[in-house]
XYZ file of C-alpha atoms in Angstrom:
579
model
C 0.000 0.000 0.000
C 1.283 3.459 -0.875
C 2.343 5.536 2.122
C 1.154 8.633 0.228
C -2.380 7.256 -0.052
C -2.373 6.184 3.595
C -1.206 9.621 4.674
C -3.748 11.463 2.516
C -6.666 9.364 3.825
C -5.441 9.775 7.418
C -5.195 13.550 6.969
C -8.694 13.671 5.509
C -10.129 11.691 8.429
C -8.284 13.890 10.940
C -10.044 16.968 9.522
C -13.493 15.408 10.013
C -15.796 15.303 12.998
C -18.719 12.955 13.488
C -17.394 9.929 11.630
C -17.731 6.349 12.895
C -14.760 4.019 13.180
C -14.773 0.480 14.537
C -12.005 -2.147 14.463
C -12.374 -3.691 11.027
C -14.080 -7.063 11.100
C -15.488 -6.663 14.617
C -18.899 -6.236 12.961
C -20.530 -6.978 9.645
C -19.028 -4.608 7.085
C -20.495 -2.248 4.510
C -18.786 0.396 2.391
C -20.871 3.229 0.994
C -19.421 4.648 -2.225
C -20.248 7.886 -3.961
C -19.309 7.747 -7.673
C -17.648 11.144 -7.660
C -14.931 12.922 -5.706
C -14.830 13.324 -1.939
C -15.772 17.014 -2.197
C -18.898 16.233 -4.221
C -19.887 13.123 -2.274
C -19.570 14.755 1.141
C -21.983 17.452 -0.061
C -24.675 14.788 -0.429
C -26.861 14.651 2.654
C -28.619 11.438 1.626
C -25.361 9.492 1.598
C -24.452 10.822 5.036
C -27.830 9.814 6.463
C -27.476 6.212 5.239
C -23.902 6.152 6.587
C -25.301 7.042 10.007
C -28.155 4.519 9.797
C -25.848 1.604 8.979
C -23.372 2.483 11.720
C -26.238 2.691 14.213
C -27.577 -0.718 13.198
C -26.562 -3.347 15.742
C -23.587 -5.399 14.637
C -22.715 -3.302 11.553
C -20.054 -0.821 10.561
C -20.041 1.414 7.490
C -17.067 3.099 5.846
C -16.809 5.499 2.878
C -15.024 5.518 -0.463
C -14.992 8.005 -3.338
C -13.563 8.435 -6.808
C -9.985 9.619 -6.204
C -8.940 13.008 -7.531
C -6.337 13.129 -10.314
C -3.382 13.194 -7.948
C -4.570 10.249 -5.859
C -5.709 8.311 -8.939
C -2.139 8.544 -10.248
C -0.823 7.215 -6.933
C -3.285 4.316 -6.974
C -2.284 3.426 -10.516
C 1.447 3.730 -9.987
C 1.458 1.668 -6.789
C -1.154 -0.884 -7.988
C -3.160 -0.220 -4.816
C -6.865 -1.127 -4.665
C -9.320 1.661 -3.850
C -9.418 2.149 -0.081
C -12.008 3.386 2.383
C -11.324 6.436 4.527
C -11.982 5.026 8.000
C -9.851 1.848 8.110
C -8.159 2.116 4.712
C -9.493 -1.235 3.536
C -10.043 -2.266 -0.105
C -13.657 -2.507 -1.238
C -13.305 -6.230 -1.919
C -12.916 -6.821 1.851
C -16.494 -5.664 2.576
C -19.625 -7.813 2.698
C -21.872 -5.146 1.167
C -21.032 -2.192 -1.041
C -23.638 0.553 -1.249
C -23.697 2.956 -4.182
C -25.301 6.375 -3.766
C -26.034 7.528 -7.327
C -27.598 10.913 -8.047
C -26.500 12.095 -11.503
C -26.377 10.455 -14.916
C -22.785 11.426 -15.708
C -21.664 9.587 -12.556
C -22.843 6.272 -14.084
C -19.463 5.825 -15.746
C -17.745 5.950 -12.367
C -19.713 2.982 -11.005
C -17.773 0.244 -12.873
C -14.598 2.254 -12.284
C -15.111 2.259 -8.496
C -15.825 -1.461 -8.397
C -12.900 -2.349 -10.638
C -10.516 -0.174 -8.640
C -11.793 -1.814 -5.456
C -10.961 -5.271 -6.869
C -14.637 -6.193 -7.193
C -15.905 -7.713 -10.466
C -17.965 -4.847 -11.948
C -20.608 -7.069 -13.571
C -23.089 -8.788 -11.265
C -23.090 -11.978 -13.347
C -19.324 -12.359 -12.825
C -19.388 -12.224 -9.018
C -18.852 -15.280 -6.891
C -20.017 -16.280 -3.432
C -17.084 -14.452 -1.843
C -17.655 -11.110 -3.582
C -19.538 -8.233 -1.936
C -23.261 -7.746 -2.464
C -23.771 -4.505 -4.419
C -26.788 -2.384 -3.491
C -27.771 0.976 -4.955
C -29.727 3.890 -3.518
C -30.305 7.511 -4.415
C -32.741 9.056 -6.928
C -31.359 7.022 -9.832
C -32.242 3.795 -8.039
C -35.921 4.584 -8.022
C -36.667 6.515 -11.174
C -34.748 4.335 -13.636
C -32.029 1.996 -12.370
C -31.943 -0.096 -15.572
C -28.757 1.389 -17.134
C -26.923 0.432 -13.925
C -28.493 -3.000 -13.381
C -25.535 -4.825 -14.999
C -23.475 -3.677 -12.002
C -25.866 -3.954 -9.031
C -27.585 -6.777 -7.178
C -30.270 -4.830 -5.301
C -31.838 -1.360 -5.686
C -33.501 0.552 -2.861
C -36.622 2.060 -4.412
C -37.452 5.286 -2.634
C -36.220 6.839 0.568
C -33.949 4.407 2.347
C -33.846 5.272 6.052
C -36.050 2.330 7.078
C -35.467 -0.002 4.134
C -31.729 -0.189 4.770
C -32.458 -1.649 8.219
C -34.747 -4.313 6.711
C -31.995 -5.235 4.272
C -29.319 -5.493 6.953
C -31.524 -7.596 9.241
C -32.292 -10.099 6.494
C -28.672 -10.276 5.374
C -27.474 -10.841 8.950
C -30.016 -13.594 9.614
C -29.364 -15.498 6.403
C -25.591 -15.323 6.789
C -25.873 -16.455 10.409
C -27.745 -19.541 9.183
C -25.060 -20.230 6.585
C -27.132 -19.037 3.656
C -25.754 -18.270 0.223
C -25.691 -15.136 -1.883
C -28.698 -16.474 -3.786
C -30.576 -17.093 -0.535
C -30.024 -13.438 0.347
C -31.354 -12.229 -3.020
C -34.359 -14.576 -2.788
C -35.295 -13.071 0.570
C -34.628 -9.448 -0.379
C -36.804 -9.696 -3.511
C -39.862 -10.004 -1.278
C -39.138 -6.913 0.836
C -41.198 -3.791 -0.024
C -38.947 -1.203 -1.604
C -36.221 -3.616 -2.728
C -35.794 -4.342 -6.438
C -33.607 -7.294 -7.474
C -32.940 -6.763 -11.212
C -31.829 -10.336 -11.878
C -35.342 -11.519 -10.989
C -36.847 -9.695 -13.983
C -36.384 -10.706 -17.608
C -36.639 -7.991 -20.265
C -37.881 -9.170 -23.659
C -37.668 -7.213 -26.928
C -39.667 -7.437 -30.152
C -38.238 -7.705 -33.657
C -37.891 -3.907 -33.885
C -35.786 -3.852 -30.730
C -38.527 -2.344 -28.548
C -38.978 -3.515 -24.998
C -42.211 -5.501 -25.069
C -42.340 -7.460 -21.795
C -40.872 -7.453 -18.278
C -41.326 -10.886 -16.706
C -40.877 -11.394 -12.932
C -39.083 -14.597 -11.931
C -38.964 -16.751 -8.795
C -42.057 -15.228 -7.271
C -40.749 -11.657 -7.475
C -43.537 -9.037 -7.268
C -44.957 -7.587 -10.467
C -44.132 -4.112 -9.144
C -41.925 -2.646 -6.425
C -43.478 0.138 -4.366
C -41.456 3.277 -3.727
C -40.853 3.845 -0.003
C -41.072 7.209 1.714
C -40.429 8.589 5.187
C -42.275 10.869 7.588
C -39.022 12.710 8.459
C -39.003 11.620 12.092
C -35.264 10.849 11.999
C -32.549 13.556 11.927
C -31.754 15.090 8.548
C -28.520 17.007 8.978
C -24.783 16.742 8.470
C -23.358 13.602 10.060
C -19.687 13.948 9.153
C -18.453 17.521 9.125
C -15.514 18.395 6.877
C -14.109 21.628 5.440
C -13.729 19.947 2.059
C -17.077 19.882 0.278
C -18.447 21.392 -2.919
C -20.378 23.819 -0.687
C -17.418 24.687 1.524
C -17.469 24.339 5.300
C -21.259 24.168 5.580
C -23.599 22.397 7.992
C -26.438 20.944 5.914
C -29.982 20.704 7.292
C -32.877 19.207 5.361
C -35.896 21.348 6.232
C -38.327 19.707 3.810
C -38.547 16.827 1.350
C -40.648 16.551 -1.765
C -42.477 19.217 -3.702
C -46.124 19.737 -4.529
C -45.692 22.356 -7.259
C -46.255 19.893 -10.134
C -43.583 21.182 -12.531
C -44.066 18.628 -15.285
C -40.390 18.289 -16.203
C -39.187 17.642 -12.646
C -38.513 14.083 -11.558
C -38.128 15.093 -7.907
C -41.634 16.515 -7.851
C -43.097 13.138 -8.782
C -40.710 10.630 -7.174
C -40.547 12.470 -3.824
C -44.211 13.286 -3.610
C -45.798 13.941 -1.132
C -44.243 17.186 0.216
C -43.234 16.983 3.896
C -41.638 19.506 6.241
C -39.588 19.112 9.387
C -40.743 20.842 12.595
C -39.253 24.268 13.171
C -38.228 23.212 16.689
C -36.040 20.428 15.293
C -34.472 22.697 12.670
C -33.581 25.297 15.296
C -31.852 22.609 17.382
C -29.950 21.462 14.281
C -28.890 25.055 13.605
C -27.428 25.256 17.096
C -25.523 22.010 16.524
C -24.067 23.578 13.393
C -23.169 26.656 15.403
C -21.083 24.623 17.857
C -18.966 23.533 14.882
C -18.595 27.111 13.637
C -20.303 26.286 10.361
C -22.369 28.218 7.868
C -25.887 26.755 7.659
C -27.020 25.146 4.408
C -30.807 24.770 4.136
C -31.780 21.825 1.921
C -35.118 21.138 0.248
C -36.918 21.251 -3.073
C -38.148 24.839 -2.579
C -36.756 26.507 0.542
C -38.931 29.610 0.224
C -42.034 27.365 0.377
C -41.213 26.301 3.951
C -44.203 27.540 6.020
C -42.110 29.209 8.742
C -39.178 30.298 6.603
C -39.111 33.904 7.877
C -38.990 32.806 11.507
C -36.270 30.283 10.685
C -34.138 32.838 8.846
C -34.556 35.336 11.689
C -33.449 32.694 14.188
C -30.351 31.785 12.162
C -29.329 35.418 11.881
C -30.058 36.084 15.567
C -27.493 33.394 16.387
C -24.917 35.281 14.342
C -24.825 32.594 11.649
C -24.677 32.850 7.878
C -26.819 30.594 5.718
C -27.353 29.513 2.144
C -30.353 28.016 0.336
C -30.524 25.097 -2.058
C -33.399 26.645 -4.035
C -35.855 29.532 -4.076
C -39.070 30.204 -5.947
C -39.721 33.681 -7.303
C -43.363 33.564 -6.214
C -42.657 32.742 -2.554
C -39.448 34.633 -1.805
C -39.709 37.060 1.130
C -37.846 40.181 2.318
C -36.532 38.223 5.304
C -34.944 35.597 3.061
C -33.107 38.011 0.790
C -32.046 40.217 3.695
C -30.626 37.180 5.470
C -28.868 35.973 2.329
C -27.334 39.402 1.753
C -26.116 39.550 5.346
C -24.655 36.060 4.804
C -22.512 37.380 1.961
C -24.560 36.193 -1.006
C -24.162 38.475 -4.028
C -26.370 36.702 -6.597
C -30.028 35.782 -6.472
C -30.863 32.643 -8.436
C -34.334 32.277 -9.946
C -35.750 29.625 -12.265
C -38.398 30.829 -14.691
C -37.290 27.893 -16.934
C -38.946 29.459 -19.997
C -39.388 32.956 -21.424
C -42.983 32.841 -22.598
C -46.101 32.416 -20.517
C -47.218 29.732 -22.952
C -44.207 27.545 -22.243
C -44.397 28.143 -18.507
C -48.009 26.946 -18.671
C -46.916 23.855 -20.628
C -44.394 22.903 -17.941
C -46.671 24.121 -15.107
C -44.013 26.418 -13.685
C -46.428 28.954 -12.251
C -43.933 31.853 -12.347
C -44.740 35.245 -13.906
C -42.482 38.090 -14.989
C -43.991 40.105 -12.148
C -42.734 37.443 -9.721
C -39.244 37.834 -11.187
C -39.358 41.632 -10.939
C -40.579 41.528 -7.360
C -37.807 39.100 -6.376
C -35.214 41.328 -8.013
C -36.663 44.353 -6.211
C -36.317 42.595 -2.862
C -32.809 41.384 -3.644
C -31.660 44.805 -4.837
C -33.063 46.499 -1.740
C -31.074 44.014 0.354
C -27.867 44.667 -1.601
C -27.882 41.564 -3.825
C -27.192 43.014 -7.259
C -26.532 40.062 -9.568
C -29.249 37.826 -11.011
C -28.953 34.275 -12.338
C -31.842 32.833 -14.357
C -32.201 29.114 -15.065
C -33.617 28.435 -18.532
C -34.417 25.270 -20.481
C -34.655 25.053 -24.240
C -36.021 22.229 -26.363
C -39.119 21.831 -24.198
C -42.123 19.934 -25.580
C -44.121 21.968 -28.110
C -41.516 24.739 -28.079
C -41.193 27.014 -31.144
C -38.597 29.607 -32.202
C -40.996 32.268 -30.926
C -40.529 30.883 -27.417
C -36.766 31.364 -27.747
C -37.338 34.963 -28.813
C -39.431 35.226 -25.651
C -36.349 34.249 -23.606
C -34.496 37.150 -25.214
C -37.426 39.511 -24.563
C -37.750 38.387 -20.943
C -34.036 38.902 -20.307
C -34.179 42.383 -21.843
C -37.187 43.259 -19.692
C -35.315 42.067 -16.618
C -32.334 44.183 -17.643
C -34.508 47.282 -18.156
C -36.228 46.686 -14.832
C -32.873 46.449 -13.054
C -31.785 49.746 -14.619
C -35.004 51.458 -13.501
C -34.380 50.513 -9.880
C -30.696 51.490 -10.014
C -29.317 47.945 -10.108
C -26.161 47.791 -12.255
C -25.470 44.128 -11.550
C -24.905 41.329 -14.036
C -27.465 38.878 -15.434
C -26.350 35.293 -15.949
C -28.477 33.057 -18.140
C -27.807 29.418 -17.266
C -29.216 27.539 -20.265
C -29.589 23.767 -20.527
C -31.384 21.555 -23.039
C -34.506 19.856 -21.709
C -33.942 16.165 -20.923
C -37.112 14.051 -20.533
C -37.132 12.234 -17.196
C -38.797 8.958 -16.205
C -41.809 9.054 -13.904
C -42.862 12.504 -15.156
C -45.598 13.496 -17.630
C -42.867 14.082 -20.234
C -41.408 10.560 -19.974
C -42.876 9.676 -23.385
C -41.589 12.823 -25.122
C -38.459 13.035 -27.291
C -35.456 15.215 -26.666
C -35.111 18.036 -29.202
C -32.739 17.312 -32.071
C -29.217 18.629 -31.521
C -29.460 20.778 -34.664
C -32.613 22.415 -33.296
C -30.930 23.108 -29.949
C -27.873 24.614 -31.635
C -30.091 26.835 -33.791
C -32.050 28.070 -30.787
C -28.910 28.655 -28.759
C -27.612 30.763 -31.649
C -30.707 32.970 -31.402
C -29.872 33.750 -27.776
C -26.127 34.090 -28.370
C -26.594 36.565 -31.230
C -29.026 38.630 -29.184
C -26.543 39.150 -26.351
C -23.074 38.798 -27.867
C -22.399 42.520 -27.373
C -23.992 42.745 -23.922
C -21.211 42.860 -21.341
C -23.672 42.702 -18.456
C -25.395 39.560 -19.714
C -23.455 36.315 -19.415
C -24.448 32.955 -20.933
C -23.587 29.661 -19.234
C -24.399 26.671 -21.436
C -23.807 23.046 -20.499
C -21.750 21.140 -23.099
C -24.247 19.577 -25.506
C -22.338 16.310 -25.792
C -22.879 15.655 -22.099
C -26.543 16.617 -22.328
C -27.228 14.103 -25.077
C -25.375 11.352 -23.236
C -27.561 12.178 -20.221
C -30.593 11.938 -22.477
C -29.725 8.343 -23.396
C -28.846 7.363 -19.825
C -31.919 8.991 -18.306
C -34.473 6.839 -20.122
C -32.210 3.966 -21.145
C -32.730 0.246 -20.662
C -30.353 -2.595 -19.830
C -28.758 -2.419 -23.266
C -27.587 1.102 -22.388
C -26.043 -0.408 -19.253
C -24.073 -2.798 -21.426
C -22.735 0.184 -23.359
C -21.739 1.888 -20.085
C -19.873 -1.301 -19.130
C -18.116 -1.288 -22.498
C -17.302 2.431 -22.245
C -15.676 1.851 -18.851
C -13.040 -0.267 -20.596
C -12.246 2.670 -22.874
C -11.870 5.340 -20.205
C -15.437 5.991 -19.048
C -17.326 8.881 -20.612
C -14.400 9.405 -22.991
C -15.102 5.959 -24.392
C -18.849 6.491 -24.846
C -18.779 7.140 -28.595
C -16.527 4.156 -29.262
C -18.676 1.894 -27.079
C -21.902 3.019 -28.784
C -20.437 2.252 -32.195
C -18.970 -1.092 -31.152
C -22.195 -2.220 -29.469
C -24.385 -0.890 -32.271
C -26.687 1.131 -30.019
C -29.149 3.345 -31.892
C -28.907 6.431 -29.673
C -31.317 8.381 -31.903
C -34.046 5.935 -30.968
C -33.501 6.727 -27.286
C -33.267 10.470 -27.853
C -35.556 11.531 -30.667
C -38.368 8.966 -30.856
C -41.630 9.646 -29.040
C -42.752 6.629 -27.055
C -46.371 5.479 -27.385
C -48.429 5.869 -24.231
C -48.974 2.101 -24.233
C -45.229 1.348 -24.540
C -43.535 -0.858 -21.962
C -41.058 1.467 -20.256
C -37.789 0.158 -18.753
C -38.717 1.476 -15.286
C -42.301 0.189 -15.404
C -41.754 -2.300 -12.566
C -41.212 0.596 -10.154
C -44.391 1.992 -8.603
C -44.251 5.648 -7.535
C -47.705 5.400 -5.973
C -49.358 7.613 -8.588
C -52.806 6.823 -9.974
C -52.392 4.757 -13.174
C -53.622 7.506 -15.515
C -52.236 10.491 -13.621
C -49.139 11.103 -15.752
C -51.059 10.783 -19.019
C -53.627 13.248 -17.676
C -50.862 15.732 -16.840
C -49.363 15.227 -20.304
C -52.729 16.150 -21.840
C -52.920 19.198 -19.569
C -49.434 20.217 -20.697
C -50.365 20.018 -24.362
C -53.384 22.206 -23.674
C -51.311 24.610 -21.547
C -53.591 24.061 -18.561
C -52.338 24.836 -15.063
C -52.383 22.266 -12.256
C -52.480 23.946 -8.870
C -50.064 22.868 -6.117
C -50.853 20.165 -3.572
C -53.016 21.200 -0.645
C -53.886 19.629 2.701
C -56.239 16.732 2.069
C -55.475 16.603 -1.676
C -56.109 13.137 -3.159
C -55.893 13.724 -6.895
C -52.656 11.839 -7.698
C -53.332 9.004 -5.207
C -49.922 9.173 -3.488
C -51.585 10.285 -0.261
C -54.325 7.665 -0.624
C -57.949 7.912 -1.662
C -59.390 8.249 -5.139
C -57.883 10.674 -7.629
C -59.964 13.843 -7.905
C -58.947 15.500 -11.178
């Protein structure tokens, strides 16, 4: 083992507080891996929560591993050292279970890399009785795990705080009785919220379309998504100065969203919206204060939290700075922007998503230009002068006129800022729309790359001489790879496995060509409403016709109002749908 790697991991652990460390092998062992760097992974609250849950489960210990940065990757390669965990510096192959926390499509390529570097056969079919069991959680695991099923044995469908305990109990019992790997999978396949991909056969017709998903060995026809009532803590477990957010203490104040934005997977997979009690959040803030940390408020729409003004006032009264994961222009308050300004924030980020009212109605955004102007007024009065606007192009039923509307909206925002004496900069963050599973747009195609490039040119030409208007555009190559991965099937997973041999995402094009994958079919073809979808086994709890109803509403440009107390229309909260 390289002394440099040992020293680096020891230094990293020494800078942390709140981690768990037990003598290796004194308990059952699990390693939780985030398929990105330490800085990115330690910014993920979900991974930290599962890390805590496993370490608090009787007889278990959990350690962490991440994709090494360039410097450490070179050390690993030069010294032929397997990927090691932080706590006890053990190779992944020494663990009984490896958990993958996957949140973003472009991290898929790091999954086989992590396993290979940890001396674990990356493909599930190649593992023996002595290899670790690979489980996967995170949003990817319950909106469309199929492109990663070649690598994983079990997927946690939904929120995993309770399900992980069910899994560990069953594993412990079966291993105590001398059971095999197959015995474990047989038992786990019957647990609500656990999806065992090998128990489902995917059949294709002569045109290469998925036509049947056949459960095997008594596996359920569908796997119900699990969700929590937020009774357990939702805050930073391991504190470190090295995260993508800086030295911040993260607190989840709410989970789920009831706004019904039709493009948003989180709004459908995490439904219903739930909030944590203000009393708990205040206590969590004080725990962050003892560590001298800035407070990071996490949730789908922070400004929608019912007692957000009181919470912000409390944070500031304790002399603490804070940051928000997201804000909505129609619910932002003077207290929020004042607190953000006092915390050193210099840019307000808003997400109209589209320029025209027509397109905002199609996607059910519910934001008006007046909402934007009011938010900018509040921010300017508080001393926040710069504005960032999130925009999508290539939305369903979009026309060139809707792109011109983005230009018009931005110019109106600029004129409004001038009128109120704000000389700050506008940043347009523009990304192509990517259809997501489990949303009303799951059947829709992604806009052709030529169309996207043409529409981006409209915006670029409009502002190429504007020094106060900046454009940030995600590389289109990555967007179109995400488009294939997002709604892909197991064949896409085979291409990911092939690409990993050729350097990961760098080998994507070569792998696609070698495998013969028709990426245009995944990107540009509309899927019939009766089509068998790769993720169809997973049950989000929605009424059977709810997504098709919302798709019809989108095409008509009809607005769906947010969830309300006692709402039963989508069936997630029980009862009969009422739309």
